[in-house]
XYZ file of C-alpha atoms in Angstrom:
352
model
C -5.970 -131.487 10.510
C -6.721 -127.823 9.753
C -9.705 -127.918 12.088
C -7.574 -129.312 14.883
C -4.910 -126.699 14.226
C -7.507 -123.921 14.428
C -8.798 -125.309 17.720
C -5.285 -125.326 19.138
C -4.648 -121.735 17.995
C -7.965 -120.484 19.463
C -7.262 -122.301 22.730
C -3.855 -120.699 23.033
C -5.321 -117.258 22.310
C -8.011 -117.751 24.951
C -5.461 -118.829 27.543
C -3.331 -115.794 26.720
C -6.272 -113.426 27.204
C -7.166 -115.028 30.529
C -3.562 -114.703 31.702
C -3.392 -111.041 30.660
C -6.696 -110.278 32.363
C -5.523 -111.945 35.566
C -2.276 -109.955 35.542
C -4.212 -106.736 34.968
C -6.577 -107.573 37.810
C -3.701 -108.324 40.184
C -1.971 -105.071 39.275
C -5.163 -103.096 39.817
C -5.857 -104.819 43.125
C -2.345 -104.159 44.382
C -2.631 -100.492 43.453
C -6.011 -100.193 45.168
C -4.663 -101.833 48.316
C -1.897 -99.242 48.467
C -4.221 -96.330 47.816
C -2.643 -95.897 44.399
C -3.775 -95.921 40.805
C -3.330 -98.832 38.434
C -1.625 -98.697 35.065
C -5.018 -98.799 33.397
C -5.675 -95.214 34.466
C -7.727 -95.687 37.631
C -7.908 -92.665 39.912
C -5.560 -92.360 42.844
C -7.682 -92.531 46.006
C -6.555 -90.561 49.065
C -8.403 -91.509 52.241
C -8.608 -89.037 55.151
C -10.261 -89.348 58.571
C -11.178 -87.244 61.603
C -13.351 -87.480 64.711
C -15.612 -84.449 64.202
C -19.002 -83.733 62.634
C -19.369 -82.963 58.942
C -19.992 -79.251 59.572
C -17.111 -78.870 62.032
C -14.385 -76.455 60.905
C -11.760 -79.235 60.880
C -13.818 -81.339 58.475
C -14.585 -78.258 56.356
C -10.830 -77.831 55.979
C -10.567 -81.427 54.773
C -13.354 -80.689 52.286
C -11.394 -77.668 51.046
C -8.352 -79.863 50.403
C -10.533 -82.405 48.588
C -12.103 -79.744 46.374
C -8.768 -78.090 45.606
C -6.812 -81.173 44.589
C -9.691 -82.684 42.623
C -9.963 -79.427 40.667
C -6.216 -79.337 40.041
C -6.011 -82.948 38.813
C -8.075 -85.435 36.869
C -6.485 -88.497 38.476
C -7.048 -87.926 42.226
C -10.146 -88.659 44.319
C -10.356 -87.907 48.054
C -12.549 -89.831 50.482
C -13.194 -88.316 53.926
C -14.320 -90.397 56.913
C -15.533 -87.950 59.552
C -17.295 -88.343 62.892
C -14.976 -91.028 64.243
C -16.322 -93.598 61.778
C -12.803 -94.810 60.988
C -10.495 -93.152 63.526
C -11.588 -92.852 67.156
C -8.529 -91.088 68.582
C -5.640 -88.910 67.457
C -3.286 -91.838 67.953
C -5.459 -94.089 65.797
C -5.310 -91.563 62.945
C -1.521 -91.908 62.919
C -1.707 -95.689 63.240
C -4.099 -95.884 60.276
C -1.684 -93.763 58.254
C 1.194 -96.038 59.214
C -0.617 -99.206 58.117
C -1.849 -97.698 54.846
C -5.573 -97.549 55.635
C -5.347 -93.757 55.360
C -3.073 -91.861 53.017
C -3.301 -88.302 54.353
C -4.747 -86.746 57.531
C -3.970 -84.467 60.437
C -3.318 -85.438 64.032
C -2.550 -83.597 67.253
C 0.895 -83.055 68.711
C 0.251 -85.632 71.416
C -1.216 -88.106 68.919
C 1.916 -87.928 66.788
C 4.208 -87.967 69.821
C 2.587 -91.093 71.238
C 2.252 -93.043 67.987
C 5.686 -92.219 66.566
C 7.578 -91.823 69.864
C 8.764 -88.301 69.058
C 9.147 -86.284 72.254
C 9.637 -82.979 70.439
C 5.891 -82.786 69.717
C 5.029 -82.825 73.423
C 6.435 -79.312 73.729
C 3.200 -77.940 72.254
C 1.178 -79.107 75.261
C 3.120 -76.831 77.636
C 0.568 -74.298 78.971
C 0.946 -70.654 77.896
C 4.024 -71.384 75.762
C 3.177 -68.968 72.941
C 2.215 -65.316 73.204
C 0.077 -65.379 70.061
C -1.004 -67.443 67.067
C 1.380 -65.453 64.849
C 4.291 -66.405 67.093
C 3.176 -70.040 67.011
C 3.296 -70.182 63.187
C 6.567 -68.251 62.989
C 8.059 -70.796 65.395
C 6.764 -73.760 63.373
C 7.974 -72.298 60.087
C 11.515 -72.140 61.444
C 14.150 -74.435 62.920
C 11.842 -76.287 65.300
C 9.360 -77.105 62.554
C 12.219 -78.460 60.429
C 13.270 -80.641 63.370
C 9.764 -82.110 63.612
C 9.642 -82.872 59.890
C 13.042 -84.545 60.017
C 12.107 -86.734 62.993
C 8.836 -87.874 61.411
C 10.628 -88.828 58.186
C 13.375 -90.677 60.063
C 11.139 -92.572 62.482
C 8.192 -93.580 60.303
C 6.850 -94.309 56.839
C 5.237 -90.848 56.836
C 6.126 -87.281 55.860
C 5.051 -84.194 57.813
C 3.893 -81.699 55.192
C 2.846 -78.788 57.392
C 0.963 -77.493 60.410
C -2.421 -76.075 61.342
C -4.103 -75.419 64.678
C -7.512 -76.340 66.066
C -7.803 -73.331 68.331
C -7.072 -72.446 71.937
C -7.883 -74.807 74.778
C -10.638 -73.634 77.119
C -12.883 -75.118 79.801
C -16.584 -75.959 79.812
C -18.439 -77.353 82.796
C -21.969 -77.904 84.040
C -21.479 -77.018 87.702
C -20.360 -73.407 88.227
C -18.626 -70.299 86.936
C -14.849 -70.718 86.766
C -12.735 -67.576 87.105
C -9.681 -68.968 88.894
C -8.047 -72.367 89.395
C -9.600 -72.946 92.807
C -13.052 -72.884 91.184
C -12.145 -76.160 89.447
C -11.453 -78.002 92.682
C -13.045 -81.471 92.601
C -14.567 -81.119 89.121
C -14.133 -84.124 86.813
C -12.896 -82.545 83.585
C -12.476 -84.661 80.472
C -8.947 -84.670 79.134
C -6.985 -86.515 76.519
C -4.540 -89.079 77.899
C -1.575 -86.808 77.130
C 0.692 -86.421 80.169
C 0.917 -82.642 79.924
C -2.847 -82.232 79.509
C -3.404 -84.264 82.651
C -0.730 -82.322 84.542
C -2.113 -78.948 83.468
C -5.609 -79.778 84.723
C -4.217 -81.134 87.987
C -2.248 -77.916 88.412
C -5.509 -76.029 87.934
C -6.953 -78.147 90.793
C -9.358 -80.086 88.543
C -9.747 -83.867 88.504
C -8.640 -84.792 84.949
C -10.636 -87.686 83.476
C -9.316 -89.256 80.244
C -12.104 -90.152 77.821
C -12.353 -90.813 74.085
C -13.433 -87.672 72.260
C -16.363 -89.481 70.630
C -17.782 -90.243 74.108
C -17.641 -86.703 75.501
C -21.166 -85.535 74.615
C -22.758 -88.599 76.229
C -20.420 -88.285 79.219
C -21.547 -84.701 79.781
C -25.212 -85.672 79.375
C -25.001 -88.546 81.831
C -22.814 -86.756 84.359
C -19.930 -89.178 84.009
C -17.810 -86.034 83.697
C -18.515 -82.529 84.993
C -16.903 -80.766 82.077
C -14.430 -80.871 79.218
C -11.135 -79.244 78.312
C -10.614 -78.867 74.588
C -10.489 -76.032 72.080
C -13.132 -73.321 71.958
C -14.163 -74.085 68.337
C -14.472 -77.808 69.102
C -16.611 -77.160 72.179
C -18.946 -75.092 70.031
C -18.737 -77.094 66.805
C -19.572 -80.371 68.542
C -22.344 -78.710 70.609
C -21.053 -79.623 74.066
C -22.520 -76.325 75.275
C -25.993 -77.809 74.830
C -25.498 -79.831 78.029
C -22.998 -77.644 79.964
C -23.523 -73.938 80.504
C -20.335 -72.520 82.060
C -17.510 -71.617 79.691
C -14.083 -70.162 80.543
C -11.670 -69.035 77.818
C -8.396 -69.963 79.518
C -6.543 -70.132 76.168
C -3.782 -72.124 77.854
C -2.730 -74.297 74.880
C -2.949 -73.771 71.122
C -3.740 -77.219 69.726
C -1.265 -78.202 67.019
C -2.291 -80.550 64.233
C 0.374 -81.866 61.889
C -0.439 -82.797 58.286
C 0.828 -86.321 57.623
C 1.060 -88.212 54.342
C 2.080 -91.745 53.425
C 5.652 -91.773 52.090
C 4.985 -94.498 49.526
C 2.079 -92.594 48.045
C 3.886 -89.244 48.020
C 7.141 -90.578 46.568
C 5.226 -92.494 43.907
C 3.443 -89.447 42.495
C 4.397 -88.065 39.112
C 5.737 -84.501 39.230
C 2.504 -82.864 38.091
C 0.409 -84.656 40.705
C 2.997 -84.016 43.442
C 2.999 -80.312 42.598
C -0.803 -80.278 42.702
C -0.796 -81.989 46.094
C 1.795 -79.570 47.521
C -0.177 -76.586 46.245
C -3.390 -78.047 47.657
C -1.739 -78.468 51.062
C -0.586 -74.825 50.994
C -4.126 -73.739 50.135
C -5.525 -76.004 52.859
C -3.243 -74.515 55.532
C -4.341 -70.969 54.702
C -8.013 -71.980 54.637
C -7.623 -73.857 57.932
C -6.260 -70.701 59.589
C -9.287 -68.725 58.441
C -11.702 -71.454 59.462
C -10.346 -71.776 62.995
C -10.203 -68.038 63.739
C -13.716 -67.599 62.356
C -14.853 -70.595 64.407
C -13.396 -69.073 67.591
C -15.220 -65.792 67.054
C -18.490 -67.505 66.190
C -18.147 -69.815 69.186
C -17.951 -67.036 71.786
C -20.975 -65.265 70.347
C -22.778 -68.555 69.850
C -22.273 -69.461 73.517
C -23.756 -66.144 74.599
C -26.719 -66.508 72.244
C -27.368 -69.987 73.675
C -27.430 -68.720 77.242
C -24.020 -70.041 78.233
C -22.269 -68.016 80.927
C -19.010 -66.933 79.284
C -15.903 -65.903 81.226
C -13.220 -64.188 79.156
C -10.300 -63.868 81.550
C -8.712 -60.523 82.300
C -4.930 -60.279 82.043
C -4.745 -60.575 85.829
C -6.936 -63.684 85.909
C -4.970 -65.322 83.081
C -1.749 -64.641 84.965
C -3.137 -66.620 87.918
C -3.756 -69.612 85.627
C -0.294 -69.152 84.081
C 1.323 -69.165 87.513
C -0.678 -72.234 88.596
C 0.635 -74.205 85.599
C 4.178 -72.794 85.577
C 5.780 -76.060 86.743
C 4.012 -78.361 84.266
C 6.930 -78.323 81.813
C 9.495 -78.997 84.533
C 7.434 -81.870 85.941
C 7.176 -83.461 82.500
C 10.670 -82.788 81.160
C 11.261 -86.485 80.467
C 8.185 -86.415 78.237
C 9.267 -83.250 76.390
C 13.026 -83.799 76.309
C 15.364 -81.255 77.920
C 17.180 -80.617 74.639
C 13.891 -79.927 72.839
C 12.694 -77.595 75.581
C 15.982 -75.658 75.730
C 15.985 -75.209 71.948
C 12.373 -73.979 71.982
C 12.996 -71.443 74.756
C 16.098 -70.196 72.911
C 14.206 -69.789 69.626
C 11.221 -68.122 71.294
C 13.482 -65.651 73.137
C 15.115 -64.715 69.834
C 11.698 -64.007 68.331
C 10.702 -61.464 70.985
């Protein structure tokens, strides 16, 4: 009888342990699936993604964030997927954040606008909108930036934590020197699919050709496109100048990137970890500003050292490009939103 009783007791204990282990496993799996940590003390994993090379200034900024938050905490690990291995477009970055595959990343104004249907972001693709980078950040740190953060929070499962830029848009081509819009006539210039990007290139007399960013280098090599319009640091950092030798610093758009984070992850952080993340974002923004301005300076000199013919527009030449694109905003007002545009012009006039 005693032996049977012992067997029953041991059996019940074994079943209890199995049940507890299963519950623990389920809890851990659920936490991992949501990018979170389990109650057993597993690290919180934050996944980030971009479309650039490991040594590109954008990815170096991601690495700075990773280093900063991992030094500030003992419960956070950051994984970075660069080179388009996970996200192949700006829109896909936002979509991967929305579905929980990523927890934190940056995306362009047009990527956020398209994925979250927020017209206010399209304002930043208006050519020659800002007089300087300082004005751009002052504008974003004010009423318009607050509007963007509010709209992201209201229309998605994401928060907008801040802003950086990826440099000024310029032009690179493999056919000829470009000093005025008419020089672009007939040239197939790679563009994003953003309406205002397409309109700006058309206004400059180019033939805008949408193409995934990850395909640009091959497109330039094979002659599928004659050139590319993107930021100066990206043109240099991703070595497009190796196959095209005519560069023009039009500086017609300063490329906004917004820093997005998953609401569920952010709201679920304990106060210490949330503070560490906020401080790491602040540090990342300042480092990103340094990285992009350094990258712009290095790019211009790097082009010259590589034998690229560099055109840095005079004030008179830039004014010709400004005039050529002066109707882009008006032609795309449905995309921007009249109310958004009027507010921006009002705020910018008050800043001057």
